[in-house]
């Protein structure tokens, strides 16, 4: 490792998508901004509905609302800067901000993988052990599982901040990516990063693959139970739900495996940039629709909430009009 945190570089320049035509960059910034706002509004809507509608105050929606809360911060950690890069050319980022972005990106990503395991476990119990579900998934256990997910993600990635602050950056300050990912940071450092490459690769591979194996094992159990359902309509509905969940999981885990499971030195920065868009933009954008906004109970709760809000708005308007008339 390099000698402490002494460095001549105080900021980096994010060069992701710099080769695109300026008009194309503006178009992409508007498209990404729209996707980001849709993601945030969709997740805020889910959190609001779970809080106010008693029909959604179940373990499944408790976990989904936590996932929605996490997704807001996860996509914000990279998407806001990406929109600024493409829209206004604001490509500089300070050293401390770069390290902070890298930490939150990986900490929230690890937390999400644990939450996905918890959610698949919850669905396995609900479908395969329905008679025991209420007795097992008590509120206390649900809270403990969510807290464990957050604590795991936050603490597991803490080593990155320590190791990053020990790196010395004394050459080029151009990061050929749209955020401070591992590979470009390690390649820019003039310190010996061989140990850091190995630690990062081993931990990332173990965490991603172990969470993937657990998630898939629960979904395989779910599919096995579905095949034994007596009603064909029930099997079709369950398979439709599972297939949509597995599609989003394929995007999330596929991009993570492509970026972080194989040795990071073998992954080109151009590949990193494109694949990372799936993980940081597309996957968070799809999640609200896949997990909640396609659900009939959620749609009904949303319709009733909109109807109540509209009624209250008209009532308030009539009251104000009456007062003005008097």
Short mmCIF file of C-alpha atoms in Angstrom, two decimals:
data_model
loop_
_atom_site.label_atom_id
_atom_site.label_comp_id
_atom_site.label_asym_id
_atom_site.label_seq_id
_atom_site.Cartn_x
_atom_site.Cartn_y
_atom_site.Cartn_z
CA UNK A 1 0.00 0.00 0.00
CA UNK A 2 0.99 3.61 -0.48
CA UNK A 3 2.06 5.88 2.29
CA UNK A 4 -1.10 6.93 3.99
CA UNK A 5 -3.45 9.36 2.34
CA UNK A 6 -0.89 11.83 0.95
CA UNK A 7 -1.83 12.61 -2.64
CA UNK A 8 -1.37 15.34 -5.21
CA UNK A 9 -4.85 14.67 -6.63
CA UNK A 10 -7.79 16.38 -4.91
CA UNK A 11 -10.49 15.55 -7.46
CA UNK A 12 -11.30 13.13 -10.24
CA UNK A 13 -12.88 13.65 -13.65
CA UNK A 14 -15.58 11.14 -14.57
CA UNK A 15 -15.14 10.43 -18.29
CA UNK A 16 -18.06 8.02 -18.74
CA UNK A 17 -19.91 8.55 -22.07
CA UNK A 18 -17.60 11.48 -22.94
CA UNK A 19 -17.21 10.15 -26.46
CA UNK A 20 -20.92 10.56 -27.27
CA UNK A 21 -22.27 13.44 -29.35
CA UNK A 22 -23.38 16.39 -27.21
CA UNK A 23 -27.00 16.18 -28.40
CA UNK A 24 -27.07 12.46 -27.66
CA UNK A 25 -25.72 13.17 -24.18
CA UNK A 26 -28.55 15.68 -23.59
CA UNK A 27 -31.13 13.18 -24.81
CA UNK A 28 -29.73 10.47 -22.53
CA UNK A 29 -29.68 12.86 -19.58
CA UNK A 30 -33.39 13.63 -20.07
CA UNK A 31 -34.25 9.93 -20.48
CA UNK A 32 -32.24 8.99 -17.38
CA UNK A 33 -33.74 11.87 -15.40
CA UNK A 34 -37.23 10.66 -16.30
CA UNK A 35 -36.33 7.10 -15.28
CA UNK A 36 -34.80 8.35 -12.03
CA UNK A 37 -37.85 10.46 -11.10
CA UNK A 38 -40.15 7.54 -11.99
CA UNK A 39 -38.08 5.22 -9.81
CA UNK A 40 -38.17 7.60 -6.84
CA UNK A 41 -41.88 8.39 -7.18
CA UNK A 42 -42.77 4.71 -7.61
CA UNK A 43 -40.83 3.72 -4.50
CA UNK A 44 -42.19 6.66 -2.45
CA UNK A 45 -45.71 5.63 -3.49
CA UNK A 46 -45.08 2.06 -2.30
CA UNK A 47 -43.75 3.24 1.07
CA UNK A 48 -46.71 5.61 1.51
CA UNK A 49 -49.31 2.96 0.65
CA UNK A 50 -47.76 0.37 2.98
CA UNK A 51 -47.83 2.92 5.82
CA UNK A 52 -51.46 4.05 5.36
CA UNK A 53 -53.28 0.93 4.07
CA UNK A 54 -53.85 -1.88 6.58
CA UNK A 55 -54.22 -4.46 3.79
CA UNK A 56 -50.58 -3.90 2.88
CA UNK A 57 -49.25 -4.13 6.41
CA UNK A 58 -48.03 -7.69 6.00
CA UNK A 59 -44.50 -9.18 6.12
CA UNK A 60 -44.26 -9.28 2.32
CA UNK A 61 -45.06 -5.58 1.89
CA UNK A 62 -42.94 -4.67 4.91
CA UNK A 63 -39.94 -6.16 3.10
CA UNK A 64 -40.97 -4.57 -0.21
CA UNK A 65 -41.26 -1.13 1.43
CA UNK A 66 -37.77 -1.56 2.88
CA UNK A 67 -36.50 -2.53 -0.55
CA UNK A 68 -38.23 0.55 -1.98
CA UNK A 69 -36.55 2.79 0.62
CA UNK A 70 -33.17 1.25 -0.17
CA UNK A 71 -33.66 1.59 -3.94
CA UNK A 72 -34.23 5.35 -3.62
CA UNK A 73 -30.81 5.79 -2.04
CA UNK A 74 -29.07 3.17 -4.18
CA UNK A 75 -30.09 4.72 -7.49
CA UNK A 76 -29.52 8.24 -6.12
CA UNK A 77 -25.92 7.40 -5.27
CA UNK A 78 -25.04 7.19 -8.98
CA UNK A 79 -27.96 8.47 -11.11
CA UNK A 80 -27.93 12.09 -9.93
CA UNK A 81 -24.27 12.50 -10.83
CA UNK A 82 -24.81 10.68 -14.14
CA UNK A 83 -27.61 13.08 -15.12
CA UNK A 84 -25.35 16.05 -14.23
CA UNK A 85 -22.49 14.58 -16.27
CA UNK A 86 -24.61 14.15 -19.38
CA UNK A 87 -26.78 17.24 -18.96
CA UNK A 88 -24.36 19.94 -17.83
CA UNK A 89 -20.92 18.41 -18.22
CA UNK A 90 -20.28 18.49 -14.46
CA UNK A 91 -17.73 15.68 -14.51
CA UNK A 92 -15.51 16.60 -11.56
CA UNK A 93 -15.87 14.87 -8.19
CA UNK A 94 -13.75 15.42 -5.10
CA UNK A 95 -11.63 12.65 -3.62
CA UNK A 96 -13.77 12.34 -0.47
CA UNK A 97 -17.03 12.44 -2.47
CA UNK A 98 -15.67 9.73 -4.77
CA UNK A 99 -14.81 7.47 -1.82
CA UNK A 100 -18.19 8.15 -0.20
CA UNK A 101 -20.03 7.34 -3.44
CA UNK A 102 -18.09 4.09 -3.80
CA UNK A 103 -18.85 3.11 -0.20
CA UNK A 104 -22.60 3.83 -0.37
CA UNK A 105 -22.93 2.12 -3.75
CA UNK A 106 -21.42 -1.12 -2.47
CA UNK A 107 -22.94 -0.95 1.03
CA UNK A 108 -26.46 -0.42 -0.34
CA UNK A 109 -25.86 -3.05 -3.01
CA UNK A 110 -24.84 -5.65 -0.42
CA UNK A 111 -27.84 -4.73 1.74
CA UNK A 112 -30.12 -5.22 -1.25
CA UNK A 113 -28.76 -8.68 -1.97
CA UNK A 114 -29.47 -9.72 1.62
CA UNK A 115 -32.98 -8.25 1.39
CA UNK A 116 -33.61 -10.26 -1.79
CA UNK A 117 -32.68 -13.43 0.10
CA UNK A 118 -35.03 -12.44 2.94
CA UNK A 119 -37.87 -11.71 0.49
CA UNK A 120 -37.42 -15.05 -1.29
CA UNK A 121 -37.44 -16.79 2.11
CA UNK A 122 -40.68 -14.98 2.99
CA UNK A 123 -42.33 -16.05 -0.27
CA UNK A 124 -41.13 -19.64 0.23
CA UNK A 125 -42.80 -19.80 3.64
CA UNK A 126 -46.00 -18.16 2.36
CA UNK A 127 -46.40 -20.54 -0.59
CA UNK A 128 -44.89 -23.78 0.69
CA UNK A 129 -45.75 -23.57 4.41
CA UNK A 130 -48.92 -21.45 4.51
CA UNK A 131 -50.24 -23.00 7.74
CA UNK A 132 -47.05 -22.13 9.62
CA UNK A 133 -46.44 -18.75 7.91
CA UNK A 134 -48.15 -16.52 10.47
CA UNK A 135 -46.50 -18.30 13.38
CA UNK A 136 -43.02 -17.97 11.86
CA UNK A 137 -43.10 -14.51 10.25
CA UNK A 138 -43.99 -12.49 13.31
CA UNK A 139 -43.36 -8.71 13.32
CA UNK A 140 -40.37 -9.11 15.61
CA UNK A 141 -38.67 -11.57 13.24
CA UNK A 142 -39.41 -9.33 10.23
CA UNK A 143 -37.75 -6.36 11.93
CA UNK A 144 -34.77 -8.49 12.96
CA UNK A 145 -34.28 -9.73 9.38
CA UNK A 146 -34.38 -6.20 7.95
CA UNK A 147 -31.99 -4.86 10.61
CA UNK A 148 -29.64 -7.79 9.92
CA UNK A 149 -29.68 -6.96 6.20
CA UNK A 150 -28.78 -3.31 6.79
CA UNK A 151 -26.12 -4.08 9.38
CA UNK A 152 -24.54 -6.71 7.11
CA UNK A 153 -24.35 -4.37 4.13
CA UNK A 154 -23.05 -1.39 6.08
CA UNK A 155 -20.40 -3.26 8.09
CA UNK A 156 -19.24 -5.68 5.39
CA UNK A 157 -18.15 -2.86 3.07
CA UNK A 158 -16.53 -0.73 5.79
CA UNK A 159 -13.13 -2.22 4.97
CA UNK A 160 -13.31 -0.45 1.57
CA UNK A 161 -13.18 3.01 3.12
CA UNK A 162 -10.09 2.08 5.15
CA UNK A 163 -8.30 0.58 2.15
CA UNK A 164 -9.30 3.38 -0.24
CA UNK A 165 -7.94 6.05 2.12
CA UNK A 166 -4.60 4.24 2.15
CA UNK A 167 -4.25 4.51 -1.63
CA UNK A 168 -2.08 7.18 -3.25
CA UNK A 169 -3.21 8.89 -6.46
CA UNK A 170 -0.41 10.78 -8.17
CA UNK A 171 -0.89 10.29 -11.91
CA UNK A 172 -3.95 10.77 -14.11
CA UNK A 173 -7.18 11.84 -12.43
CA UNK A 174 -9.50 10.68 -15.21
CA UNK A 175 -11.92 7.88 -14.29
CA UNK A 176 -13.34 6.28 -17.44
CA UNK A 177 -16.67 5.54 -15.82
CA UNK A 178 -19.76 7.49 -14.72
CA UNK A 179 -19.20 6.76 -11.02
CA UNK A 180 -16.39 5.71 -8.67
CA UNK A 181 -16.42 1.97 -9.23
CA UNK A 182 -13.66 -0.33 -7.98
CA UNK A 183 -11.81 -1.10 -11.21
CA UNK A 184 -11.10 2.47 -12.41
CA UNK A 185 -10.10 3.60 -8.91
CA UNK A 186 -7.67 0.74 -8.45
CA UNK A 187 -6.18 1.27 -11.92
CA UNK A 188 -5.56 4.98 -11.24
CA UNK A 189 -3.73 4.40 -7.99
CA UNK A 190 0.07 4.50 -7.93
CA UNK A 191 0.06 2.29 -4.83
CA UNK A 192 0.41 -1.49 -4.97
CA UNK A 193 -3.23 -2.58 -5.33
CA UNK A 194 -2.63 -6.31 -5.91
CA UNK A 195 -3.78 -7.23 -2.39
CA UNK A 196 -6.79 -4.92 -2.68
CA UNK A 197 -7.78 -6.53 -6.00
CA UNK A 198 -7.68 -9.97 -4.40
CA UNK A 199 -9.60 -8.99 -1.24
CA UNK A 200 -12.24 -7.15 -3.24
CA UNK A 201 -12.65 -9.94 -5.78
CA UNK A 202 -12.84 -12.75 -3.19
CA UNK A 203 -15.32 -10.96 -0.90
CA UNK A 204 -17.50 -9.76 -3.78
CA UNK A 205 -17.57 -13.20 -5.41
CA UNK A 206 -18.40 -14.96 -2.15
CA UNK A 207 -21.15 -12.52 -1.19
CA UNK A 208 -22.80 -12.35 -4.61
CA UNK A 209 -22.68 -16.08 -5.31
CA UNK A 210 -23.75 -17.15 -1.81
CA UNK A 211 -26.75 -14.79 -1.83
CA UNK A 212 -27.62 -15.94 -5.36
CA UNK A 213 -27.52 -19.61 -4.29
CA UNK A 214 -29.79 -18.94 -1.30
CA UNK A 215 -32.25 -16.90 -3.37
CA UNK A 216 -32.41 -19.49 -6.14
CA UNK A 217 -32.81 -22.35 -3.67
CA UNK A 218 -35.89 -20.67 -2.18
CA UNK A 219 -37.34 -19.98 -5.65
CA UNK A 220 -36.70 -23.56 -6.71
CA UNK A 221 -38.59 -24.68 -3.61
CA UNK A 222 -41.41 -22.30 -4.57
CA UNK A 223 -41.55 -23.69 -8.12
CA UNK A 224 -41.61 -27.24 -6.76
CA UNK A 225 -44.57 -26.32 -4.51
CA UNK A 226 -46.36 -24.56 -7.39
CA UNK A 227 -46.16 -27.69 -9.51
CA UNK A 228 -48.14 -29.51 -6.83
CA UNK A 229 -50.94 -26.94 -6.66
CA UNK A 230 -54.31 -28.54 -7.54
CA UNK A 231 -55.75 -25.63 -9.55
CA UNK A 232 -54.25 -24.80 -12.96
CA UNK A 233 -55.24 -21.12 -12.59
CA UNK A 234 -53.33 -20.94 -9.31
CA UNK A 235 -50.24 -22.44 -10.92
CA UNK A 236 -50.40 -19.99 -13.82
CA UNK A 237 -50.71 -16.96 -11.53
CA UNK A 238 -47.87 -18.15 -9.30
CA UNK A 239 -45.61 -18.89 -12.30
CA UNK A 240 -46.32 -15.44 -13.75
CA UNK A 241 -45.32 -13.79 -10.47
CA UNK A 242 -42.19 -15.92 -10.10
CA UNK A 243 -41.10 -15.35 -13.71
CA UNK A 244 -41.29 -11.56 -13.31
CA UNK A 245 -39.32 -11.74 -10.06
CA UNK A 246 -36.71 -13.99 -11.65
CA UNK A 247 -36.37 -11.56 -14.58
CA UNK A 248 -35.36 -8.70 -12.29
CA UNK A 249 -33.09 -11.03 -10.32
CA UNK A 250 -31.40 -12.05 -13.58
CA UNK A 251 -30.67 -8.38 -14.35
CA UNK A 252 -29.37 -7.67 -10.84
CA UNK A 253 -27.25 -10.78 -10.36
CA UNK A 254 -26.20 -10.99 -14.01
CA UNK A 255 -24.75 -7.48 -13.94
CA UNK A 256 -23.10 -8.07 -10.53
CA UNK A 257 -21.49 -11.33 -11.71
CA UNK A 258 -20.28 -9.73 -14.95
CA UNK A 259 -18.72 -6.82 -13.07
CA UNK A 260 -17.42 -8.23 -9.81
CA UNK A 261 -17.27 -12.04 -9.70
CA UNK A 262 -14.60 -12.66 -12.30
CA UNK A 263 -11.23 -10.97 -11.62
CA UNK A 264 -11.78 -7.23 -11.99
CA UNK A 265 -8.58 -6.68 -14.01
CA UNK A 266 -10.07 -8.76 -16.84
CA UNK A 267 -13.10 -6.48 -17.21
CA UNK A 268 -12.71 -3.55 -19.60
CA UNK A 269 -13.86 -0.15 -18.38
CA UNK A 270 -16.15 0.14 -21.42
CA UNK A 271 -17.89 -3.08 -20.40
CA UNK A 272 -18.13 -1.82 -16.82
CA UNK A 273 -19.84 1.37 -17.95
CA UNK A 274 -22.52 -0.33 -20.06
CA UNK A 275 -23.26 -3.22 -17.69
CA UNK A 276 -23.33 -0.89 -14.68
CA UNK A 277 -26.29 0.93 -16.27
CA UNK A 278 -28.34 -2.26 -15.88
CA UNK A 279 -27.49 -2.41 -12.20
CA UNK A 280 -27.80 1.27 -11.28
CA UNK A 281 -30.60 2.50 -13.57
CA UNK A 282 -32.66 -0.27 -15.22
CA UNK A 283 -33.00 -2.63 -12.25
CA UNK A 284 -34.15 0.07 -9.75
CA UNK A 285 -36.52 1.40 -12.44
CA UNK A 286 -38.20 -2.00 -12.91
CA UNK A 287 -38.45 -2.97 -9.24
CA UNK A 288 -41.52 -0.86 -8.24
CA UNK A 289 -43.50 -2.26 -11.17
CA UNK A 290 -42.40 -5.87 -10.75
CA UNK A 291 -42.78 -6.20 -6.98
CA UNK A 292 -45.74 -3.92 -6.25
CA UNK A 293 -47.41 -1.72 -8.84
CA UNK A 294 -48.62 -4.74 -10.87
CA UNK A 295 -50.29 -6.20 -7.78
CA UNK A 296 -54.09 -5.89 -7.63
CA UNK A 297 -54.10 -5.11 -3.91
CA UNK A 298 -51.58 -2.30 -4.40
CA UNK A 299 -53.49 -0.91 -7.38
CA UNK A 300 -56.72 -0.95 -5.34
CA UNK A 301 -55.02 0.79 -2.42
CA UNK A 302 -53.55 3.39 -4.77
CA UNK A 303 -56.93 4.01 -6.44
CA UNK A 304 -58.61 4.49 -3.06
CA UNK A 305 -55.85 6.84 -1.89
CA UNK A 306 -56.17 8.93 -5.07
CA UNK A 307 -59.98 8.98 -4.69
CA UNK A 308 -59.70 10.14 -1.05
CA UNK A 309 -57.21 12.82 -1.98
CA UNK A 310 -59.43 14.02 -4.84
CA UNK A 311 -62.49 14.13 -2.58
CA UNK A 312 -60.62 16.09 0.08
CA UNK A 313 -59.32 18.50 -2.56
CA UNK A 314 -62.82 19.18 -3.93
CA UNK A 315 -64.20 19.54 -0.39
CA UNK A 316 -61.51 22.05 0.49
CA UNK A 317 -62.15 23.94 -2.74
CA UNK A 318 -65.89 24.16 -1.99
CA UNK A 319 -65.19 25.36 1.57
CA UNK A 320 -62.82 28.07 0.33
CA UNK A 321 -65.32 29.14 -2.35
CA UNK A 322 -68.10 29.32 0.27
CA UNK A 323 -66.01 31.48 2.57
CA UNK A 324 -65.10 33.82 -0.27
CA UNK A 325 -68.76 34.08 -1.30
CA UNK A 326 -69.80 35.01 2.25
#
